[in-house]
Coordinates of C-alpha atoms in Angstrom, one line a residue:
Chain N
M1 CA 123.6 91.9 138.0
S2 CA 120.0 93.5 138.5
T3 CA 116.6 92.8 136.7
T4 CA 115.2 95.9 138.3
T5 CA 115.1 97.5 134.7
A6 CA 113.3 94.8 133.0
P7 CA 109.8 93.1 133.4
A8 CA 109.9 90.8 136.2
P9 CA 110.2 87.1 135.3
R10 CA 106.8 85.6 136.0
R11 CA 107.5 82.2 135.3
T12 CA 110.1 81.6 138.3
A13 CA 107.3 83.0 140.5
P14 CA 105.7 79.7 142.4
A15 CA 102.0 79.2 141.1
L16 CA 100.3 81.6 143.3
P17 CA 96.5 81.3 143.8
R18 CA 94.6 83.2 141.2
K19 CA 93.3 86.6 142.4
G20 CA 89.6 86.1 143.2
S21 CA 89.7 82.2 143.5
A22 CA 90.1 82.7 147.4
P23 CA 86.8 81.2 148.0
A24 CA 87.9 77.8 146.8
P25 CA 89.3 75.6 149.6
R26 CA 93.1 75.1 149.8
R27 CA 93.0 71.5 148.8
T28 CA 96.1 70.1 146.9
A29 CA 95.0 69.1 143.1
W30 CA 96.5 65.5 143.7
T31 CA 96.0 64.0 140.3
P32 CA 97.8 66.9 138.4
T33 CA 100.5 66.8 141.1
L34 CA 100.8 63.0 140.6
L35 CA 100.9 63.3 136.8
L36 CA 103.6 65.9 137.0
L37 CA 105.9 63.9 139.2
L38 CA 105.4 60.8 136.8
G39 CA 106.8 63.1 134.1
A40 CA 109.6 64.0 136.3
V41 CA 110.4 60.5 137.2
Y42 CA 110.5 59.8 133.3
C43 CA 112.9 62.5 132.8
L44 CA 114.9 61.3 135.7
V45 CA 115.4 57.6 134.5
P46 CA 118.4 58.3 132.4
V47 CA 119.8 60.7 134.8
V48 CA 119.5 58.6 138.0
W49 CA 121.2 55.6 135.9
V50 CA 124.2 57.2 134.3
V51 CA 124.8 58.5 138.5
T52 CA 124.6 55.0 139.2
A53 CA 126.4 53.3 136.4
A54 CA 129.2 55.6 136.9
T55 CA 130.1 54.0 140.3
K56 CA 129.9 50.5 138.6
S57 CA 133.2 48.8 137.8
R58 CA 133.6 47.1 134.3
Q59 CA 132.4 43.9 135.6
E60 CA 129.3 45.2 137.2
L61 CA 128.2 47.2 134.6
F62 CA 126.3 44.7 132.8
T63 CA 125.7 42.3 135.7
T64 CA 124.3 44.0 138.5
F65 CA 120.9 45.7 138.6
T66 CA 120.4 48.9 136.4
Y67 CA 120.1 51.0 139.6
A68 CA 122.3 49.0 142.1
P69 CA 125.3 51.3 142.9
G70 CA 128.5 50.0 142.0
S71 CA 132.0 50.0 143.9
G72 CA 134.3 51.6 141.2
F73 CA 133.5 55.2 141.0
W74 CA 137.0 56.4 142.0
D75 CA 138.8 53.7 139.7
N76 CA 136.6 54.9 136.7
L77 CA 137.4 58.5 137.5
T78 CA 141.1 58.1 137.6
E79 CA 141.1 55.9 134.6
L80 CA 138.8 58.4 132.6
S81 CA 141.4 61.3 133.7
S82 CA 144.5 59.3 132.7
Y83 CA 143.0 58.1 129.3
R84 CA 145.3 59.1 126.7
G85 CA 147.1 61.7 129.1
G86 CA 144.0 63.4 130.4
V87 CA 142.5 64.2 126.8
Y88 CA 138.8 64.1 128.5
W89 CA 139.6 67.2 130.7
Q90 CA 141.2 68.9 127.4
W91 CA 137.8 68.2 125.9
M92 CA 136.0 69.7 128.8
A93 CA 138.2 72.7 128.6
N94 CA 137.7 72.9 125.0
S95 CA 133.9 73.0 125.4
A96 CA 134.1 75.9 127.7
L97 CA 136.2 77.7 125.6
Y98 CA 133.9 77.1 122.5
A99 CA 130.8 77.8 124.2
G100 CA 131.9 80.7 126.7
A101 CA 133.6 82.7 124.0
G102 CA 131.2 81.9 121.4
A103 CA 128.2 82.7 123.7
L104 CA 129.9 85.7 124.8
L105 CA 130.7 87.2 121.2
S106 CA 127.1 85.9 120.1
A107 CA 125.4 88.0 122.9
A108 CA 127.4 91.0 122.0
V109 CA 126.5 91.0 118.4
S110 CA 122.8 89.8 118.9
G111 CA 122.6 92.7 121.5
V112 CA 123.8 95.4 119.0
T113 CA 121.8 94.0 115.8
G114 CA 118.5 93.5 118.0
Y115 CA 119.0 97.1 119.5
A116 CA 119.2 98.4 115.6
L117 CA 116.5 96.5 114.7
A118 CA 114.1 97.3 117.4
K119 CA 114.5 100.7 118.0
Y120 CA 115.3 102.4 114.2
R121 CA 113.3 102.9 111.6
F122 CA 115.4 102.6 108.3
R123 CA 115.3 101.5 104.6
G124 CA 115.5 97.3 104.4
R125 CA 114.9 96.7 108.0
S126 CA 112.3 93.8 107.6
A127 CA 114.5 92.3 104.9
V128 CA 117.6 92.2 107.0
F129 CA 115.6 90.7 109.8
N130 CA 113.7 88.5 107.4
V131 CA 117.1 87.2 106.0
L132 CA 118.4 86.9 109.4
L133 CA 115.7 84.5 110.6
A134 CA 115.7 82.5 107.4
G135 CA 119.2 81.5 108.6
V136 CA 117.4 79.3 111.2
L137 CA 115.9 77.3 108.2
M138 CA 119.3 76.3 106.8
P139 CA 119.9 72.6 107.6
P140 CA 123.4 72.9 109.6
I141 CA 124.8 70.6 107.1
T142 CA 124.1 72.6 104.1
L143 CA 126.1 75.1 105.8
A144 CA 129.0 72.9 107.5
V145 CA 130.4 70.9 104.4
P146 CA 130.8 74.4 102.4
Q147 CA 132.2 76.1 105.5
Y148 CA 134.6 73.0 106.1
L149 CA 135.8 73.3 102.4
L150 CA 136.2 77.2 102.9
M151 CA 138.1 76.9 106.2
S152 CA 140.3 74.5 104.4
K153 CA 141.1 77.1 101.5
A154 CA 141.8 79.8 104.4
G155 CA 144.1 77.2 106.1
L156 CA 141.7 77.6 109.2
A157 CA 140.1 73.9 109.3
D158 CA 140.8 71.9 112.2
S159 CA 141.8 75.0 114.4
Y160 CA 139.4 76.4 117.1
W161 CA 138.5 79.3 115.2
S162 CA 137.0 77.0 112.6
V163 CA 134.4 75.9 115.4
L164 CA 134.1 79.2 117.0
L165 CA 133.8 81.7 114.1
P166 CA 130.8 80.2 112.9
S167 CA 129.0 79.8 116.0
I168 CA 129.0 83.3 116.8
L169 CA 125.8 84.6 114.6
S170 CA 122.6 83.2 116.2
P171 CA 119.4 84.1 114.3
Y172 CA 117.7 83.1 117.6
G173 CA 119.8 85.3 119.6
I174 CA 119.3 88.3 117.1
Y175 CA 115.3 87.5 117.5
L176 CA 115.4 87.4 121.3
S177 CA 117.3 90.7 121.7
R178 CA 114.9 92.3 119.2
I179 CA 111.9 91.3 121.1
Y180 CA 113.7 92.2 124.5
A181 CA 114.9 95.5 123.4
E182 CA 111.4 96.6 122.1
A183 CA 109.9 95.9 125.4
A184 CA 112.3 96.7 127.9
I185 CA 113.9 100.1 126.2
P186 CA 111.0 103.0 126.2
D187 CA 111.3 105.1 123.1
E188 CA 110.9 108.1 125.4
V189 CA 114.3 107.1 127.3
V190 CA 116.0 106.8 123.8
E191 CA 114.7 110.5 122.6
A192 CA 115.5 112.1 125.7
A193 CA 119.3 110.9 125.8
R194 CA 119.1 111.8 122.0
V195 CA 117.8 115.5 122.8
D196 CA 120.7 115.7 125.4
G197 CA 123.0 115.4 122.5
A198 CA 124.3 111.7 123.3
R199 CA 125.8 110.3 120.2
E200 CA 124.2 107.2 118.9
W201 CA 126.9 104.7 120.0
R202 CA 127.2 106.3 123.0
L203 CA 123.4 106.2 123.5
F204 CA 123.5 102.3 123.2
R205 CA 126.7 102.0 125.3
S206 CA 125.6 103.9 128.3
V207 CA 121.7 104.0 128.2
A208 CA 120.2 100.8 125.8
L209 CA 122.8 98.3 127.0
P210 CA 122.2 98.3 130.5
M211 CA 118.8 98.2 130.4
M212 CA 119.2 94.9 127.7
V213 CA 121.5 93.3 130.1
P214 CA 119.0 90.7 131.8
G215 CA 117.7 89.6 128.0
L216 CA 121.2 89.3 126.8
V217 CA 122.1 87.1 129.9
T218 CA 119.4 85.0 128.4
V219 CA 120.8 85.1 124.9
F220 CA 124.0 84.1 126.6
L221 CA 122.6 81.0 128.5
F222 CA 120.7 79.7 125.2
Q223 CA 123.9 80.2 123.0
F224 CA 126.1 78.7 125.6
V225 CA 123.7 75.4 125.7
A226 CA 123.4 75.5 122.0
I227 CA 127.3 75.5 121.4
W228 CA 128.1 73.4 124.2
N229 CA 125.8 70.4 122.8
N230 CA 126.5 70.9 119.1
F231 CA 128.2 68.3 117.4
L232 CA 127.8 68.5 113.7
L233 CA 130.0 71.5 113.2
P234 CA 133.0 70.5 115.5
Y235 CA 132.6 66.9 114.2
I236 CA 133.0 68.0 110.8
M237 CA 135.7 70.8 111.3
L238 CA 138.0 69.0 113.7
G239 CA 140.3 66.1 113.0
D240 CA 142.9 66.7 115.8
D241 CA 141.4 65.0 119.2
H242 CA 143.2 67.6 121.4
K243 CA 140.8 70.1 119.9
F244 CA 137.7 68.2 120.3
P245 CA 134.9 69.6 122.7
V246 CA 133.4 67.0 124.8
T247 CA 130.5 65.9 122.5
V248 CA 133.0 64.8 119.5
G249 CA 135.1 63.3 122.1
L250 CA 132.7 61.2 123.9
Y251 CA 131.3 60.2 120.4
S252 CA 135.0 59.2 119.4
L253 CA 135.1 57.2 122.8
L254 CA 131.6 55.4 121.8
Q255 CA 132.9 54.6 118.6
Q256 CA 136.1 53.1 120.0
G257 CA 134.0 51.1 122.7
A258 CA 132.1 49.4 120.0
N259 CA 135.3 47.3 119.3
E260 CA 136.7 47.4 122.9
P261 CA 133.9 47.4 125.6
A262 CA 136.4 48.3 128.3
L263 CA 135.9 51.7 127.2
Y264 CA 132.1 51.6 128.1
T265 CA 133.0 52.5 131.5
L266 CA 134.8 55.6 130.6
V267 CA 132.1 56.7 128.3
I268 CA 129.6 56.6 131.3
T269 CA 131.7 58.4 133.5
G270 CA 132.5 60.8 130.9
A271 CA 128.8 61.3 130.0
L272 CA 127.8 62.4 133.7
L273 CA 130.7 64.4 134.1
S274 CA 130.0 66.2 130.9
I275 CA 126.2 67.2 131.9
L276 CA 127.4 68.6 135.3
P277 CA 128.4 71.8 134.1
L278 CA 125.1 72.7 132.6
I279 CA 122.9 71.4 135.2
A280 CA 124.9 73.7 137.5
L281 CA 124.5 76.8 135.0
F282 CA 121.0 75.8 134.9
L283 CA 120.2 75.7 138.6
G284 CA 122.4 78.4 139.2
M285 CA 121.0 80.8 136.9
Q286 CA 117.3 79.7 136.9
R287 CA 115.8 83.3 137.0
Y288 CA 117.7 84.0 133.7
W289 CA 115.9 81.2 131.7
R290 CA 113.7 83.8 129.9
V291 CA 111.9 81.2 127.8
D292 CA 108.7 83.6 127.8
L293 CA 110.9 85.8 125.0
L294 CA 110.8 82.9 122.8
S295 CA 107.0 82.9 122.5
G296 CA 106.9 86.7 122.7
A297 CA 105.1 87.0 125.6
V298 CA 107.0 89.9 127.1
K299 CA 104.8 92.6 128.3
S300 CA 106.3 96.2 128.8
Chain Q
M1 CA 119.5 101.6 96.6
A2 CA 117.9 104.7 95.3
S3 CA 118.5 108.0 97.7
P4 CA 115.7 109.3 99.6
P5 CA 113.8 112.5 98.1
P6 CA 115.5 115.6 99.2
A7 CA 112.4 116.3 101.6
A8 CA 112.9 113.3 103.3
R9 CA 116.7 114.0 103.3
A10 CA 116.2 117.2 105.1
R11 CA 114.0 115.5 107.5
R12 CA 116.5 112.7 108.3
R13 CA 118.1 113.0 111.8
R14 CA 121.6 112.8 112.9
G15 CA 122.2 109.2 113.0
S16 CA 120.1 108.0 110.4
L17 CA 123.2 105.9 109.3
A18 CA 123.6 104.7 112.8
P19 CA 121.4 101.7 112.2
Y20 CA 123.6 100.3 109.6
G21 CA 126.5 100.6 111.6
F22 CA 125.1 98.6 114.4
L23 CA 124.4 95.9 111.7
G24 CA 127.8 95.9 110.6
P25 CA 129.0 92.8 112.6
A26 CA 125.9 90.7 111.9
T27 CA 126.3 91.6 108.1
V28 CA 130.1 90.5 108.1
L29 CA 129.4 87.3 110.0
F30 CA 126.2 86.5 107.6
T31 CA 128.1 87.2 104.5
L32 CA 131.0 85.0 105.7
F33 CA 129.3 82.2 107.5
F34 CA 125.9 81.8 105.7
A35 CA 125.8 83.4 102.4
L36 CA 129.4 82.4 101.0
P37 CA 129.1 78.9 102.0
I38 CA 125.7 78.7 100.8
G39 CA 126.5 80.0 97.3
F40 CA 129.7 77.7 97.3
A41 CA 127.5 74.7 97.8
V42 CA 125.5 75.8 95.1
Y43 CA 128.4 76.5 93.0
L44 CA 129.8 72.8 93.9
S45 CA 126.5 71.1 93.5
L46 CA 126.9 72.4 89.5
R47 CA 130.6 70.8 89.4
A48 CA 132.0 67.6 89.0
V49 CA 135.6 65.8 88.6
K50 CA 136.6 64.6 85.3
V51 CA 139.1 61.7 84.8
K52 CA 141.2 61.8 81.8
G53 CA 142.6 58.6 80.6
L54 CA 143.8 56.5 83.5
G55 CA 143.2 59.2 86.1
L56 CA 147.0 59.2 86.8
G57 CA 149.2 62.3 87.0
S58 CA 148.5 65.5 88.3
H59 CA 146.4 66.9 85.6
A60 CA 144.4 63.6 84.9
R61 CA 141.7 64.9 87.3
T62 CA 140.0 68.1 86.5
E63 CA 136.8 70.0 87.8
V64 CA 134.3 70.7 85.1
W65 CA 130.9 72.2 85.0
A66 CA 128.2 69.5 85.2
G67 CA 125.0 71.2 84.7
L68 CA 122.3 69.8 86.7
S69 CA 123.3 66.3 86.5
N70 CA 124.3 66.1 90.3
Y71 CA 120.8 67.2 90.7
T72 CA 119.1 64.7 88.6
S73 CA 121.3 61.7 90.3
A74 CA 120.7 63.2 93.8
L75 CA 117.1 63.0 93.3
A76 CA 117.1 59.8 91.7
D77 CA 118.9 58.2 94.6
P78 CA 116.5 55.9 96.3
E79 CA 118.5 56.5 99.7
L80 CA 117.6 60.1 99.7
L81 CA 113.9 59.3 99.2
S82 CA 113.9 56.4 101.7
G83 CA 115.7 58.6 104.4
S84 CA 113.3 61.3 104.0
G85 CA 110.6 58.6 104.6
R86 CA 112.2 57.2 107.4
V87 CA 112.8 61.0 109.0
L88 CA 109.1 61.6 108.2
L89 CA 107.9 58.4 110.1
Y90 CA 110.3 59.4 113.1
G91 CA 108.7 62.9 113.1
A92 CA 105.4 61.6 112.9
L93 CA 105.7 59.2 115.9
L94 CA 108.0 62.0 117.7
V95 CA 106.4 65.5 117.0
P96 CA 102.7 64.7 118.1
T97 CA 103.9 62.7 121.1
M98 CA 106.4 65.6 122.6
L99 CA 104.2 68.6 121.8
G100 CA 101.0 66.7 123.2
A101 CA 103.0 65.8 126.4
A102 CA 104.2 69.4 126.4
L103 CA 101.0 70.9 126.5
F104 CA 99.7 68.4 128.7
F105 CA 102.3 69.2 131.5
A106 CA 101.9 72.9 131.1
L107 CA 98.3 72.8 131.4
L108 CA 98.8 70.7 134.9
L109 CA 101.5 73.3 136.0
D110 CA 98.9 76.1 135.3
V111 CA 96.1 74.0 137.4
P112 CA 96.0 75.9 140.8
R113 CA 96.8 74.1 143.9
V114 CA 99.3 71.8 142.3
R115 CA 102.3 70.9 144.6
F116 CA 105.8 70.3 143.8
G117 CA 104.9 72.3 140.6
A118 CA 108.5 74.1 140.8
F119 CA 110.3 70.8 141.1
S120 CA 108.3 69.1 138.4
R121 CA 108.7 72.0 135.9
L122 CA 112.6 71.9 136.5
V123 CA 113.2 68.3 136.3
I124 CA 111.1 68.0 133.2
F125 CA 113.0 71.0 131.6
L126 CA 116.3 69.5 132.8
P127 CA 116.9 66.9 129.7
Y128 CA 117.3 70.4 127.5
A129 CA 120.8 70.7 129.2
V130 CA 121.9 67.2 128.1
P131 CA 123.4 67.2 124.5
G132 CA 121.8 65.0 122.1
I133 CA 124.8 62.9 121.9
V134 CA 124.9 62.1 125.7
A135 CA 121.3 61.5 125.7
S136 CA 121.5 58.9 123.0
T137 CA 124.3 57.2 124.7
L138 CA 122.3 57.1 128.0
W139 CA 119.2 55.7 126.1
G140 CA 121.4 53.5 124.1
F141 CA 122.7 51.9 127.0
L142 CA 119.2 51.6 128.7
Y143 CA 117.9 50.1 125.4
L144 CA 120.1 47.1 125.8
P145 CA 118.3 44.2 127.6
Q146 CA 121.4 43.5 130.0
V147 CA 121.0 46.9 131.3
S148 CA 117.5 48.0 130.8
P149 CA 115.4 48.1 134.1
G150 CA 112.2 47.5 131.9
Y151 CA 113.7 44.2 130.4
Y152 CA 114.7 43.1 134.1
L153 CA 110.9 43.7 135.2
L154 CA 109.4 41.9 132.4
T155 CA 111.9 39.0 132.5
Q156 CA 110.9 38.7 136.1
A157 CA 107.2 38.8 135.1
G158 CA 107.8 35.9 132.7
M159 CA 107.4 38.2 129.8
S160 CA 110.2 39.2 126.9
G161 CA 110.6 42.8 126.0
P162 CA 110.2 44.6 122.6
D163 CA 113.6 44.7 120.6
L164 CA 114.1 48.3 120.5
L165 CA 117.3 48.3 118.6
H166 CA 116.1 46.5 115.7
G167 CA 113.6 46.9 112.8
N168 CA 110.8 48.9 113.7
G169 CA 111.4 49.3 117.2
L170 CA 114.4 51.4 116.3
Y171 CA 111.8 54.1 115.1
L172 CA 110.4 54.0 118.9
A173 CA 113.7 54.0 120.3
M174 CA 114.8 57.4 118.4
A175 CA 111.6 59.1 119.1
N176 CA 111.8 58.4 122.6
I177 CA 115.2 60.1 122.9
A178 CA 113.8 63.0 121.0
V179 CA 110.5 63.3 123.0
W180 CA 112.9 63.0 126.1
G181 CA 115.0 65.8 125.3
G182 CA 112.3 68.2 123.6
T183 CA 109.3 68.0 126.1
G184 CA 110.4 70.3 128.8
F185 CA 111.7 72.8 126.5
N186 CA 108.4 73.2 124.7
M187 CA 106.5 72.6 128.1
I188 CA 108.1 76.0 129.3
V189 CA 107.4 77.7 126.1
I190 CA 103.7 76.9 126.3
Y191 CA 103.6 77.4 130.0
T192 CA 105.0 81.0 129.7
S193 CA 102.3 81.8 127.4
L194 CA 99.6 80.6 129.8
R195 CA 101.0 82.7 132.4
A196 CA 101.1 85.6 130.4
L197 CA 97.1 85.1 129.8
P198 CA 95.0 87.3 132.3
A199 CA 93.4 85.3 135.2
E200 CA 90.1 87.3 135.0
L201 CA 89.4 85.2 131.6
Y202 CA 88.9 82.0 133.7
E203 CA 86.9 83.7 136.8
A204 CA 83.7 83.8 135.0
A205 CA 83.9 80.3 133.8
R206 CA 84.8 79.1 137.4
L207 CA 81.9 80.9 138.8
D208 CA 79.6 79.3 136.3
G209 CA 80.8 76.3 137.5
C210 CA 83.3 75.2 134.9
S211 CA 85.7 72.6 135.8
E212 CA 89.2 72.9 135.3
L213 CA 89.1 70.3 132.3
Q214 CA 86.5 72.4 130.8
I215 CA 88.5 75.8 131.2
A216 CA 91.6 73.8 129.8
L217 CA 89.8 72.8 126.7
R218 CA 87.7 75.6 125.8
I219 CA 89.6 78.4 127.1
K220 CA 93.3 78.1 127.6
I221 CA 94.0 75.4 124.5
P222 CA 92.4 78.1 122.0
L223 CA 94.2 81.1 123.5
V224 CA 97.6 79.4 123.5
A225 CA 97.3 78.1 120.1
P226 CA 99.8 80.8 118.6
S227 CA 102.7 78.9 120.8
L228 CA 101.7 75.7 119.7
V229 CA 102.1 76.5 116.1
L230 CA 105.4 78.1 117.0
T231 CA 106.6 74.8 118.8
F232 CA 105.4 72.8 116.0
F233 CA 107.2 74.8 113.6
F234 CA 110.5 74.6 115.4
S235 CA 110.1 70.9 116.0
M236 CA 109.5 69.9 112.6
I237 CA 112.5 71.6 111.4
A238 CA 114.6 70.0 114.1
T239 CA 113.2 66.6 113.0
L240 CA 114.0 67.0 109.6
Q241 CA 117.7 67.9 110.6
V242 CA 118.2 65.0 112.9
F243 CA 121.9 63.8 112.9
A244 CA 123.8 63.5 116.2
E245 CA 121.2 61.0 117.9
P246 CA 121.2 58.6 115.0
M247 CA 125.0 58.6 114.7
T248 CA 125.5 57.8 118.5
I249 CA 123.1 54.9 118.2
K250 CA 124.6 53.3 115.2
P251 CA 127.2 51.6 116.6
L252 CA 125.0 49.6 119.0
T253 CA 122.9 48.1 116.3
N254 CA 123.3 47.0 112.8
S255 CA 119.6 48.1 111.9
M256 CA 120.7 51.8 111.5
S257 CA 122.3 52.5 108.0
S258 CA 124.9 55.1 107.5
T259 CA 122.0 57.1 105.2
W260 CA 119.3 56.8 107.9
S261 CA 118.7 60.4 108.0
P262 CA 119.3 62.6 104.9
L263 CA 121.9 64.7 106.8
M264 CA 123.8 61.5 107.6
K265 CA 123.8 60.6 103.7
V266 CA 125.3 64.0 103.0
Y267 CA 127.8 63.4 105.5
R268 CA 128.6 59.9 104.0
D269 CA 128.8 61.1 100.7
A270 CA 131.0 64.2 101.4
F271 CA 133.7 62.6 103.8
V272 CA 133.3 58.9 103.5
Q273 CA 132.8 58.6 99.9
G274 CA 134.8 61.7 99.2
N275 CA 132.3 63.1 96.5
I276 CA 131.7 66.5 97.7
Y277 CA 129.9 67.5 94.5
S278 CA 126.9 65.0 95.1
A279 CA 127.0 66.0 98.5
A280 CA 126.4 69.6 97.8
A281 CA 123.7 68.7 95.4
T282 CA 121.8 66.7 98.1
S283 CA 122.3 69.3 100.6
V284 CA 120.9 72.0 98.4
V285 CA 117.9 69.8 97.8
I286 CA 117.3 69.4 101.6
A287 CA 117.7 72.9 102.2
A288 CA 115.1 74.0 99.3
A289 CA 112.9 71.4 100.7
T290 CA 113.2 72.8 104.1
L291 CA 112.4 76.4 103.1
L292 CA 109.3 75.4 100.8
L293 CA 107.9 73.3 103.7
S294 CA 108.4 76.2 106.3
F295 CA 107.0 78.8 103.8
G296 CA 104.2 76.5 102.9
F297 CA 103.4 75.8 106.4
L298 CA 103.4 79.4 107.5
K299 CA 101.2 80.3 104.6
L300 CA 99.1 77.8 105.7
V301 CA 98.8 79.3 109.0
N302 CA 98.5 82.7 108.2
K303 CA 95.5 81.7 105.9
R304 CA 93.8 80.1 108.7
A305 CA 94.5 83.0 110.9
N306 CA 93.1 85.3 108.7
G307 CA 90.3 83.2 107.7
G308 CA 89.2 82.7 111.3
S309 CA 89.2 86.2 112.4

């Protein structure tokens, strides 16, 4: 995949000295640097804790100093893996399925919708866009309760479909795709292809879509995180814990931990493992986190 | 829909129906998973179960029209009002702190000659990848006096720490989780709009001897105001919809009721008490209040923008 067809992402570039400020001495600005590092330390407080706490045995968890490493990581890991026949790994696989398939479909639907809204003038265009965006404002529970009841009527409650299907349509994704299509696909290119006799669908498939790929990767990533982190929808839809995503699974474990504190070490180890895939996705695909799309700061 | 006049139809290019085709999948999904559930929620909110006699037998419980009675009882329920009050207080702590920190860090990242900027930016953004459930679990443990390093240090110094899991401390505890989770994302949104400003804007100011602080206050902040409005708007909506975090903290404290936030109340009414009709009415009230607040806010912003220019 290449970003050559898109405006270069500015935010991944290191903070270059501004042009024209060359005469200024090249001293480090220490106060801002230290304040930023302080912010980074605050953000790492719980992350470093979960890493050390996952190494603590049951006895060490509440007795040793917060950040002192313990001796029980492998025990915690094997205990978590064998908990109820390895249901934790089932939760992780479910999360990957919900987030992966959901985000892929979401990027596809957002792409085709955003393209239509950006590149065609047609009756009802702004009405469609506004109605879709108003979807963002709907409290998730106002949707989830009737969605659950309707899914029950359709015999789909407590199934994979009940979590996957409502996650596909993403107003944010459509908004991002529209902005990206407007910036990345020149009207002249579309017109030229049309003169060459390309049909509209083929025009989208072979001309517009390749130009939209970097933007759609961003939509995929945002939607992947949104679905992976979602709690309310799967919590309401699912009853069978073999279909739980990892958020709902960890929550159920934490609930039991209130009566059975022995489970706390499992909750902590599970929490650590559950954030690793997203952190990896983050670090691995940094240049695709085009948050600038959100603020509409794309320049064509 | 009226058909276009003949002249327009003649000018219509091939493919003028294509956009409607492209919108097909989104329309189907929107109808099934947004419009239909919302309509069903409104329908349910106007219904109720009537129990005949002793409520025994298969036909003893029937669904009937209830008019607006679910709405009057939802609005009269003191728990909805106090839940909204709690969420507003929580939001009043959270939103200014989070956006203030986000703006502060974004401005610091934009200062020339900052070191480790890429590292700090990434680490401050990292909590965005942590689900609310996990973030609340981690902080929840760190709020326990046996675990928290803060309490440890305070005890060593001979002081006692605040109780974050009971009484008013709970608001701080909840707001901190959201500040931790949301600052980085908003920082990136603001930072990217700062980076999109042309550097020439500052050069004259720098040549005139303006300090970086003056440039930030007088030039940068006014120019990124649209991003601040956007982040404020989305933070406000997210605050009203808080659910996963209080649900996670609840087992750790007896100060958190099962109706702490309005969404939790809807959940309890629907699935713990089994009254989907009253839950539907409450959820419609919450949706209407959200829409009203949002449009009011957008109107206010537009008025300001037009009045200012």
